[in-house]
Coordinates of C-alpha atoms and ligand atoms in Angstrom, one line a residue:
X1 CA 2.8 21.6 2.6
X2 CA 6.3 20.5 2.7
X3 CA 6.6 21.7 -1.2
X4 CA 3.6 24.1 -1.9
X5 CA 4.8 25.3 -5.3
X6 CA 5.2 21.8 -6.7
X7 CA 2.3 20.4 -5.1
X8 CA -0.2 23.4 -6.2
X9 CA 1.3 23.7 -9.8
X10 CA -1.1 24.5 -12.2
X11 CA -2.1 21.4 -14.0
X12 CA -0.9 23.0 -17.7
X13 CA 2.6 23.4 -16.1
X14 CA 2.7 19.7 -14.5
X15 CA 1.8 18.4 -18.0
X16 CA 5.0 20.7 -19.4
X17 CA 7.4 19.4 -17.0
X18 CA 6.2 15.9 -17.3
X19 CA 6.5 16.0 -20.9
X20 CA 10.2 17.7 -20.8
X21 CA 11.1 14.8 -18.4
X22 CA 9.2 11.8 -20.3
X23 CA 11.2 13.1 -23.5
X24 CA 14.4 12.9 -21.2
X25 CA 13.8 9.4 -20.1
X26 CA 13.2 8.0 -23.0
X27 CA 16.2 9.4 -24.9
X28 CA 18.1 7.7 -22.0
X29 CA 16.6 4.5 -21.5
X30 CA 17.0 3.7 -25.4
X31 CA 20.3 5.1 -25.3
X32 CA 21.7 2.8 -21.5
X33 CA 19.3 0.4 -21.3
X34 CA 19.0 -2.7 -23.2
X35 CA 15.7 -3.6 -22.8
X36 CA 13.9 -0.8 -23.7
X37 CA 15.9 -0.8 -27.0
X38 CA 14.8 -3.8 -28.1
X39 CA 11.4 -3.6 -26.5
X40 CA 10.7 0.0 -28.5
X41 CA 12.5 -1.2 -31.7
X42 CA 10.0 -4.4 -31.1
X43 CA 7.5 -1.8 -31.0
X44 CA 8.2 0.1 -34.0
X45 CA 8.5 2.5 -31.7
X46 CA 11.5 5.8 -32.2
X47 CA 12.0 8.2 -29.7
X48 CA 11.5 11.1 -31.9
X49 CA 7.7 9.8 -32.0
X50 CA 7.4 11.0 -28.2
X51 CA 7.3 14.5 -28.3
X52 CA 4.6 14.8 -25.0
X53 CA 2.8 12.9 -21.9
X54 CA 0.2 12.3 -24.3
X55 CA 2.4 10.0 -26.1
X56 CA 3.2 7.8 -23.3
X57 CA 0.2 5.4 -24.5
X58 CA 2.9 4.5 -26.9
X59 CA 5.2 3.5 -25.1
X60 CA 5.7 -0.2 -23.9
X61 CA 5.0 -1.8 -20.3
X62 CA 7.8 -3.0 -18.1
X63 CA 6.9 -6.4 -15.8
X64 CA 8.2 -7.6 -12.8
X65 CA 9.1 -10.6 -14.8
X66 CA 11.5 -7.9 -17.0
X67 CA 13.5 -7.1 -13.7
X68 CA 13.7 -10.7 -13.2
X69 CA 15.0 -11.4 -16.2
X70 CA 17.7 -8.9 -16.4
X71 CA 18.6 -9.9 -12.7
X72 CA 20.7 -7.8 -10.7
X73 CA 21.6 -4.6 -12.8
X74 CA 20.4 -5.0 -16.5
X75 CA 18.2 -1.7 -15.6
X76 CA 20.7 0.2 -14.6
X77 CA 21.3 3.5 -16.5
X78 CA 24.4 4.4 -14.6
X79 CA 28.1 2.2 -13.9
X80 CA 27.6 0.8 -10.8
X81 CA 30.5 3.0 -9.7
X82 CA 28.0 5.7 -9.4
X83 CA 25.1 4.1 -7.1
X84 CA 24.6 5.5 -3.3
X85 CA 22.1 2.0 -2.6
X86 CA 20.7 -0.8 -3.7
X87 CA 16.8 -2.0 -1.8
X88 CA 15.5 -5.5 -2.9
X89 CA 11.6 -5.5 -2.7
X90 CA 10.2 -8.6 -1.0
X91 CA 9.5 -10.9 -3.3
X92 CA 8.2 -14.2 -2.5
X93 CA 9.6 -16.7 -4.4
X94 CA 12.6 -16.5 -6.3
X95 CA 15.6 -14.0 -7.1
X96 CA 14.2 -11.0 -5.5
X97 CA 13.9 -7.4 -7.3
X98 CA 17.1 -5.3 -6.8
X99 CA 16.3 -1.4 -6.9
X100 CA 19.5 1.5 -7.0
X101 CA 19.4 4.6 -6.5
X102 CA 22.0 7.2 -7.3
X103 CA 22.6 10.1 -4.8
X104 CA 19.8 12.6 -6.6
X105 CA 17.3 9.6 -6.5
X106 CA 17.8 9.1 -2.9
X107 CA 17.6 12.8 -2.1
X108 CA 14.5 12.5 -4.4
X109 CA 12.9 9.7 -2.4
X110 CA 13.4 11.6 0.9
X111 CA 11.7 14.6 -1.0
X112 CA 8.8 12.7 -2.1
X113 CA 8.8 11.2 1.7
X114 CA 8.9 14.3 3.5
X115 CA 6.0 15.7 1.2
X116 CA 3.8 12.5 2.3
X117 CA 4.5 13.0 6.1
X118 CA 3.6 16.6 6.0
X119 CA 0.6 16.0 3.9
X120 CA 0.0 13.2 6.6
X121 CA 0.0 15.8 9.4
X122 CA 3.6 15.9 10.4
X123 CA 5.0 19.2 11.3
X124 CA 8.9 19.9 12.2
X125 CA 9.6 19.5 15.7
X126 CA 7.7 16.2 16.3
X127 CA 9.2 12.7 16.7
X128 CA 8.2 9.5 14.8
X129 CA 8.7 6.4 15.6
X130 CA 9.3 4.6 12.4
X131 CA 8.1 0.8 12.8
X132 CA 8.5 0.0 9.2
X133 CA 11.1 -2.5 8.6
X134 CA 14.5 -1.4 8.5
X135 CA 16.8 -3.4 5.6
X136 CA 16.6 -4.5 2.3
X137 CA 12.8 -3.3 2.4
X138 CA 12.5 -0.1 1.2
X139 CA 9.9 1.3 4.3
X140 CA 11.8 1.6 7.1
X141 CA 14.5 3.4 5.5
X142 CA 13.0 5.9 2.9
X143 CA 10.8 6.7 5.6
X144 CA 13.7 7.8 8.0
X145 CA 15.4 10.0 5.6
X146 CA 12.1 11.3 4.6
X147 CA 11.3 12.3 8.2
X148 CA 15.1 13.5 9.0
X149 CA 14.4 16.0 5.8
X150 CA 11.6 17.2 7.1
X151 CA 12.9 18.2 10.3
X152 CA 11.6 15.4 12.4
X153 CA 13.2 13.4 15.1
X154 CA 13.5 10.1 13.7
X155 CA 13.3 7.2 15.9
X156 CA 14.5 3.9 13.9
X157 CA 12.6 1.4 15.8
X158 CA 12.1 -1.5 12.9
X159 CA 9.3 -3.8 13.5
X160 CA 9.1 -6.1 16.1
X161 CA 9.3 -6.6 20.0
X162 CA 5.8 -4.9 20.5
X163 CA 6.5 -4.5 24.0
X164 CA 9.4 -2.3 23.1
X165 CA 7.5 -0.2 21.0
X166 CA 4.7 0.5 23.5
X167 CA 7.4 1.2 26.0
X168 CA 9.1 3.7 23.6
X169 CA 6.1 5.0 22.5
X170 CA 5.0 6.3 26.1
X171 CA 8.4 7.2 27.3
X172 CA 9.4 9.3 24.1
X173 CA 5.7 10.7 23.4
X174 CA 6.4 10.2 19.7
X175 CA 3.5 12.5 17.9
X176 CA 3.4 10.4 14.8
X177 CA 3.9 6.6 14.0
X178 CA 4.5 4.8 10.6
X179 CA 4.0 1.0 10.2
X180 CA 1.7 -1.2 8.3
X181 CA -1.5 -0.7 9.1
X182 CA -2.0 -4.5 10.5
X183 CA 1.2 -3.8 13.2
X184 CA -0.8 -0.7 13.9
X185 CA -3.6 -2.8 15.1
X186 CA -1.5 -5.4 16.7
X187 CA 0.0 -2.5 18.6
X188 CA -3.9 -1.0 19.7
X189 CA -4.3 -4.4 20.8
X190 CA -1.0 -4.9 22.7
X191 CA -2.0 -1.6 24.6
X192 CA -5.0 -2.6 25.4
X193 CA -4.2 -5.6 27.2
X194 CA -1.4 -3.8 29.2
X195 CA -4.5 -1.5 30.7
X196 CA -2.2 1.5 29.1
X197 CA -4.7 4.3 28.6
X198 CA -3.9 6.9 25.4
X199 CA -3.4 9.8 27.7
X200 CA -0.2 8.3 28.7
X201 CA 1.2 8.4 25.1
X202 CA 1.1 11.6 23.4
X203 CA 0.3 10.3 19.2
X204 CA -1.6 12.1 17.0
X205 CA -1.0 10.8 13.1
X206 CA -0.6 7.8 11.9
X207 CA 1.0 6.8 8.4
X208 CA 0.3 3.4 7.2
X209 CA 0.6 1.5 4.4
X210 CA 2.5 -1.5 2.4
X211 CA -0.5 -3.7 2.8
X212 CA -3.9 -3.0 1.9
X213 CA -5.9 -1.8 4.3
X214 CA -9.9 -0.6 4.5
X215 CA -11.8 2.0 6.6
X216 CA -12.9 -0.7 9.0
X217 CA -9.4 -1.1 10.0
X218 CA -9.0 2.6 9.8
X219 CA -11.6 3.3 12.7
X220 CA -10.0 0.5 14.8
X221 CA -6.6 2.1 14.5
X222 CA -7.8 5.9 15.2
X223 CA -9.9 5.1 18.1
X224 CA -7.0 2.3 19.5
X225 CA -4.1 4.9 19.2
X226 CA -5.8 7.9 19.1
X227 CA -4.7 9.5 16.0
X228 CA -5.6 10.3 12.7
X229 CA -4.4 7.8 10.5
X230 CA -3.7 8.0 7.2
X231 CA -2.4 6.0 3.7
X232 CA 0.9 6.1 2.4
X233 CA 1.7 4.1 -0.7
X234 CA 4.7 3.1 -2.8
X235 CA 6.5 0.4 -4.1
X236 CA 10.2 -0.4 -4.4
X237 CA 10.4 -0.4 -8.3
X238 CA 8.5 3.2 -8.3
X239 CA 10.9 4.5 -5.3
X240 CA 10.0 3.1 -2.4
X241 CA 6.9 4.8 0.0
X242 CA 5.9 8.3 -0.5
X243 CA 4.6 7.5 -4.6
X244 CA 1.5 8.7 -3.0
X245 CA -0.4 9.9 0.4
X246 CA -3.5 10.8 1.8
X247 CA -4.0 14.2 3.4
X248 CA -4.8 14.1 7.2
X249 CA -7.8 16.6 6.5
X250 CA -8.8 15.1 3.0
X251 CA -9.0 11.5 4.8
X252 CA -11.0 9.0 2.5
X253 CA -10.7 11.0 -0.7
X254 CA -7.4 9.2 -1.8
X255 CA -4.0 9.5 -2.0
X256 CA -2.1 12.2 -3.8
X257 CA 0.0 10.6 -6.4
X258 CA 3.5 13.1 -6.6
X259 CA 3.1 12.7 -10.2
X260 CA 5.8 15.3 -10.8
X261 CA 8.7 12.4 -10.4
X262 CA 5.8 9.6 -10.7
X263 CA 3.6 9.5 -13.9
X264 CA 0.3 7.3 -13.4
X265 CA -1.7 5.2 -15.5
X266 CA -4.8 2.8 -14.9
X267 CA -4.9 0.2 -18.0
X268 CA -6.9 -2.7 -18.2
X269 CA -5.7 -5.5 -16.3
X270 CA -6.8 -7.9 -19.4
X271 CA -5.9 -5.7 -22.4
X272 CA -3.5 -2.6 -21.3
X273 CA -5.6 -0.1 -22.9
X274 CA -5.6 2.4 -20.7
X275 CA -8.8 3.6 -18.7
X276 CA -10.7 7.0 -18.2
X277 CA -10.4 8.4 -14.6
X278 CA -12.5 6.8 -12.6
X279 CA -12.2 3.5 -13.7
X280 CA -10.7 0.7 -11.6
X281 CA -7.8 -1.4 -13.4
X282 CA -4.0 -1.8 -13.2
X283 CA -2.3 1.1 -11.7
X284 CA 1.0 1.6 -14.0
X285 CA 3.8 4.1 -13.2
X286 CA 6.7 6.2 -15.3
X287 CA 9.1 7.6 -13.1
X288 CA 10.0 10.8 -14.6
X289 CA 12.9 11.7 -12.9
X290 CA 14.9 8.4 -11.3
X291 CA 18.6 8.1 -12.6
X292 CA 19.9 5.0 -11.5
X293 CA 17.1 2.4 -12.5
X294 CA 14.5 4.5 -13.9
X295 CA 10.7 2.3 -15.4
X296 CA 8.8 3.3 -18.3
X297 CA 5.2 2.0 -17.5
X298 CA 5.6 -0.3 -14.5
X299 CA 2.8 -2.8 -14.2
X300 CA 2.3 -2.9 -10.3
X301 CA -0.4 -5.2 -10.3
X302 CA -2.0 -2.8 -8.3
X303 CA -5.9 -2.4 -8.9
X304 CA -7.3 0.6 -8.1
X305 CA -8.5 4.2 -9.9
X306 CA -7.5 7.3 -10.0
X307 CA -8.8 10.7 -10.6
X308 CA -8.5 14.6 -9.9
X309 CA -9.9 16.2 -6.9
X310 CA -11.3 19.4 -7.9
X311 CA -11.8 20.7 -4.0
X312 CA -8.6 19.1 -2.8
X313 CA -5.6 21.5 -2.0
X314 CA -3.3 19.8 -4.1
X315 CA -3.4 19.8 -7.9
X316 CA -2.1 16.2 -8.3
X317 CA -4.4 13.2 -8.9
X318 CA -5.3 11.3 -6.7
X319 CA -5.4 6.7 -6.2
X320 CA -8.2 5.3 -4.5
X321 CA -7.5 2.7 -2.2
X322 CA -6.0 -0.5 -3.3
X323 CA -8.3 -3.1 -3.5
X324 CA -5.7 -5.8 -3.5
X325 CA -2.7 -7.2 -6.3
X326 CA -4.0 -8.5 -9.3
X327 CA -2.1 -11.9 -8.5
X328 CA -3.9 -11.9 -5.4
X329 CA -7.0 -11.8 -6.4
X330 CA -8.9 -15.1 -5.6
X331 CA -11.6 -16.5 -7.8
X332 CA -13.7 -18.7 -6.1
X333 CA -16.1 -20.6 -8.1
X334 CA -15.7 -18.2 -11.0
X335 CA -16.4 -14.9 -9.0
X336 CA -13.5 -12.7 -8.3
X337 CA -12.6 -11.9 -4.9
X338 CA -10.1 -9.2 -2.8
X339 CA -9.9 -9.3 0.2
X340 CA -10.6 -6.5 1.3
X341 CA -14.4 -7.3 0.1
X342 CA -14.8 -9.2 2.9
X343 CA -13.2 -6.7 5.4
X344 CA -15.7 -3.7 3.7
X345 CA -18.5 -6.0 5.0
X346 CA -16.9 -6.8 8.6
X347 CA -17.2 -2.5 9.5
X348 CA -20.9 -3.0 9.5
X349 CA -20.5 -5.0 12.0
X350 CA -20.2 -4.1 16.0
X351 CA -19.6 -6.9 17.3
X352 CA -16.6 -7.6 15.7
X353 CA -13.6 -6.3 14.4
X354 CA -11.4 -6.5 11.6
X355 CA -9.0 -9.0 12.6
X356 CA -9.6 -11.5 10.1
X357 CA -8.4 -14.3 8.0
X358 CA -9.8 -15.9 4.7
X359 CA -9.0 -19.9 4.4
X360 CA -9.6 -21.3 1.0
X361 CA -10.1 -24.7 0.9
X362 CA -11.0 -27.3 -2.0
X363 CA -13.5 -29.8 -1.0
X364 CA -14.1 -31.9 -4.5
X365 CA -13.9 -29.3 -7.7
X366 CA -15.7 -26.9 -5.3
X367 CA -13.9 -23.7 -3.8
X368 CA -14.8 -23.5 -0.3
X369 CA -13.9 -20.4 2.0
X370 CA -14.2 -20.1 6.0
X371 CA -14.0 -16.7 7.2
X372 CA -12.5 -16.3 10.6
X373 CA -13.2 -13.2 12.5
X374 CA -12.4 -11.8 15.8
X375 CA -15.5 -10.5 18.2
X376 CA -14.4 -7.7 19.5
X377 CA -13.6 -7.7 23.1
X378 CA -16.9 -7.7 24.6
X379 CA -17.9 -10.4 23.0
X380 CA -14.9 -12.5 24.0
X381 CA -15.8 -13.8 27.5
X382 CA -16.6 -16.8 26.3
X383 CA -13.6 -18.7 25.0
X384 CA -12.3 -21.9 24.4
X385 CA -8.8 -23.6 24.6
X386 CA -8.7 -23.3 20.3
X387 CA -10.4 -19.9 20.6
X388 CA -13.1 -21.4 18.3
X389 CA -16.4 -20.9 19.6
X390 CA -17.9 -24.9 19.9
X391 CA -21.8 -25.5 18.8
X392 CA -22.6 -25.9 22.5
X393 CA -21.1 -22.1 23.5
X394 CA -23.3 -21.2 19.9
X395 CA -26.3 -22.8 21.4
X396 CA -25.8 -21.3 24.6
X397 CA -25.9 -17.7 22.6
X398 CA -27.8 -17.9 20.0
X399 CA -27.1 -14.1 19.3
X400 CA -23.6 -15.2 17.6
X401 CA -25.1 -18.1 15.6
X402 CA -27.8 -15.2 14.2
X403 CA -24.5 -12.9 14.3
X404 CA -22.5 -15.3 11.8
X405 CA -25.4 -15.9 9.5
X406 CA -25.8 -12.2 8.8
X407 CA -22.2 -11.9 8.0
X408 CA -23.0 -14.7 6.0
X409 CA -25.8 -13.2 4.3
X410 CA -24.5 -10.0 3.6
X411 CA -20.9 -11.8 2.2
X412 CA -23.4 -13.7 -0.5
X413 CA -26.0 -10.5 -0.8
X414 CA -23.1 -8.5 -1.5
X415 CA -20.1 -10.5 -3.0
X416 CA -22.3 -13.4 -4.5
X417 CA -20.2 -16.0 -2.9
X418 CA -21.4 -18.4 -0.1
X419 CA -18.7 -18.5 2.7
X420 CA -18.9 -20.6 6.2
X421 CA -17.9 -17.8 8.9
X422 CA -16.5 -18.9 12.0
X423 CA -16.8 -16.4 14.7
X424 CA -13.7 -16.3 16.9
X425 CA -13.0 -15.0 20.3
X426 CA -11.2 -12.4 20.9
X427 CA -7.4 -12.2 19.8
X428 CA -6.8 -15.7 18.1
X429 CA -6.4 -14.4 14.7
X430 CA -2.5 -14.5 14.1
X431 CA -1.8 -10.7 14.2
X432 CA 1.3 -8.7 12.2
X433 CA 4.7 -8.9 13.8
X434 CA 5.5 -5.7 11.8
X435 CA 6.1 -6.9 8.3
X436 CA 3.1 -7.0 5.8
X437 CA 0.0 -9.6 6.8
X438 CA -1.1 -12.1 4.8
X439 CA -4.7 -12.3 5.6
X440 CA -5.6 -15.3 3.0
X441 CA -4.5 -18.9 3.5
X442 CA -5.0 -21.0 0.4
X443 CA -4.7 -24.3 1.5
X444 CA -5.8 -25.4 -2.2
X445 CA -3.2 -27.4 -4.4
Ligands
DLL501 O1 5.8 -1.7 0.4 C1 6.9 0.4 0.0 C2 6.2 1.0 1.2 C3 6.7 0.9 2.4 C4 4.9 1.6 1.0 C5 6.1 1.5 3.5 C6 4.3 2.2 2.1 C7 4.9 2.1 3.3 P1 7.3 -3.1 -1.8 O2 7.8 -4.0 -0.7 O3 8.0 -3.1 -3.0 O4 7.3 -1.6 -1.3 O5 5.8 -3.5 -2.0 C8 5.0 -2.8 -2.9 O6 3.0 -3.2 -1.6 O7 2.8 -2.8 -5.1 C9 1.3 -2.8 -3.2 O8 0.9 -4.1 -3.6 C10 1.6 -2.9 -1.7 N1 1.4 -1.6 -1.0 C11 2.3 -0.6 -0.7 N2 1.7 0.4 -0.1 C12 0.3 0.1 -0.1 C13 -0.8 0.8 0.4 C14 6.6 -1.1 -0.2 N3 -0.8 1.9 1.0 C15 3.6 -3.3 -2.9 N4 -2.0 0.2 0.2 C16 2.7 -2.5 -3.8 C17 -2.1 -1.0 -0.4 C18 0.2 -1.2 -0.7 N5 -1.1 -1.7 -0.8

């Protein structure tokens, strides 16, 4: 552990300190920041009535829209004199979010950053080769410093120029990778075709995250790269990656929320009342500690749970998964649908692989969605010039026509929506360049 006293502290003395620093923050932020003055006075809300954590329920959310609207610095707690550097987060339309840190937030994100890649198996001594984008994006350099702090040899590779990457990879023998889990696969598949075996590279963890991902893709990557891979989380407005992480030997139990600098929350996404553990809803944040732009209950749009993990070797809670962003969530003739739904039900299957893409469609007032999805590689002999497998090649193997169907069937047994799947050969599913996949095209209005 990379911070063993924090990460082990007693869950009486977490609640302590995150009640000193919640009382802290909000002195400051009705004291700097406009917004939360007018938002708590809105709310009949005085500071004096937050005396603990437990009050926090009190307090009022802070949306995306919010950092819009006070566009570049109305956030900031600090003169802009006294910022070290400023991230935007990538938004998609529009002015995007700006983020600043002061000099103890970004020694604070390196912390928190260092803490994931040890919990992620990353001792010092090793070398990572950092494939998260470098820039604006907040990846590819919190994850550097992170590393650098933790005595790793940082290689600032960026996304990109897969070729480059292998190449690096084998000549450097970099133990441990970070990039988004859909470059990860990209970069399994890149080796594969090249005929470069794993014993020519020397990996053995790898940290992904900035996308939602499932443990479909998770075998694919292990057994393509030969590490253990595991979830890093974080978003810009929070810090950056390293809110949360998954322990290398806790894999698939969740991620370790460092709720020391990062208080969590999971509220209803309809209401805001907040949820017991357990419960899947909108995953909201406090960050305790941040100077420069600190956020009393962030909405992420995140949906996911959270809960303590009374045989893990942390005391902090713990996030399951993310299922997918709240604003992404399709509803398709009045079911509700992630994504990541569909990839759940694709790792039952052998034949193919999670390389995958959902196109929505509207055909009259009905919603209509085509899976596509890769075969995996044994199954790809037979391919045409669009990839698509044509009703002739289908009749010719009537194992993929029963193959489709019972992704079919188990997509409507399972998710209650009829979807047309369309079984592709092998690599003709766009694939990540290094930046974060979009694996749904809505081609609807
Ligand atoms: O994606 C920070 C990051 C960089 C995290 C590198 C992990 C690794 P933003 O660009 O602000 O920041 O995007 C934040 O990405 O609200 C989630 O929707 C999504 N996201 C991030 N990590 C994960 C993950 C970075 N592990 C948004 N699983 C968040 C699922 C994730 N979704």
């Amino acid at each position: 552990m990379f911070n063993k006293e924090i990460e082990t502290l007693e869950l009486t003395e977490l609640r302590e300190l995150q009640s000193r620093r919640l009382v802290n923050l909000v002195n400051t932020v009705y004291e700097k920041v406009p917004f939360y003055k007018k938002a708590f006075d809105e709310k009949g809300i005085k500071v004096s009535d937050i005396k603990s954590i437990n009050d926090i329920h009190k307090l009022p959310f802070t949306k995306k829209t919010d950092l819009r609207d006070n566009y570049p610095f109305g956030f900031l707690t600090v003169p802009e004199s006294e910022l070290a550097r400023i991230h935007c987060s990538s938004g998609t339309t529009g002015k995007p979010t700006v983020v600043a840190y002061t000099e103890n937030d970004l020694e604070l994100f390196s912390e928190v950053v260092a803490r994931s890649l040890a919990a992620a198996g990353a001792k010092p001594g090793m070398k990572l080769h950092n494939a998260y984008g470098y820039g604006l994006f907040t990846g590819g350099i919190g994850v550097h410093y992170g590393g650098e702090k933790l005595g790793l040899s940082v290689i600032p590779v960026s996304g990109g120029m897969t070729e480059r990457q292998i190449n690096l990879l084998r000549d450097f023998k970099s133990e441990v990778i970070c990039c988004t889990p859909s470059y990860a696969q990209t970069i399994g598949a890149e080796l594969k075709k090249r005929g470069i075996s794993l014993s020519e590279l020397n990996l053995k963890y790898a940290v992904l995250g900035a996308e939602p991902w499932t443990e479909g893709i998770r075998q694919q990557v292990e057994e393509s790269l030969g590490v253990v891979a595991t979830n890093i989380f974080g978003l810009s407005e929070v810090i950056g990656p390293g809110v949360s992480q998954e322990a290398y030997d806790e894999k698939g139990t969740g991620s370790y929320i460092w709720e020391d600098h990062f208080f969590p929350e999971v509220v209803d996404r309809y209401t805001g009342e907040p949820l017991p553990y357990g419960e899947e809803g909108v995953l909201v944040f406090t960050t305790l500690t941040k100077e420069a732009m600190p956020f009393v209950r962030y909405w992420t749009n995140d949906i996911c749970s959270i809960d303590y993990d009374q045989q893990g070797s942390r005391t902090h809670i713990k996030m399951s998964a993310i299922k997918g962003r709240a604003d992404d969530m399709l509803i398709i003739r009045g079911v509700n649908l992630f994504h990541t739904q569909v990839e759940e039900l694709i790792h039952d299957f052998v034949e193919l692989v999670p390389n995958y893409q959902l196109v929505v469609t509207k055909q009259g007032i009905m919603d209509k969605v085509e899976v596509k999805v890769e075969l995996s590689q044994n199954y790809g002999k037979s391919q045409n010039v669009n990839g698509v497998l044509t009703s002739e090649m289908v009749n010719e193997n009537e194992k993929l026509s029963f193959l489709s169907k019972r992704l079919g069937k188990k997509i409507k047994d399972n998710i209650g929506i009829s979807m047309n799947v369309t079984l592709m050969a092998h690599n003709q599913i766009p694939k990540s360049e290094g930046g974060k996949l979009s694996r749904i095209v809505d081609l609807r209005e």
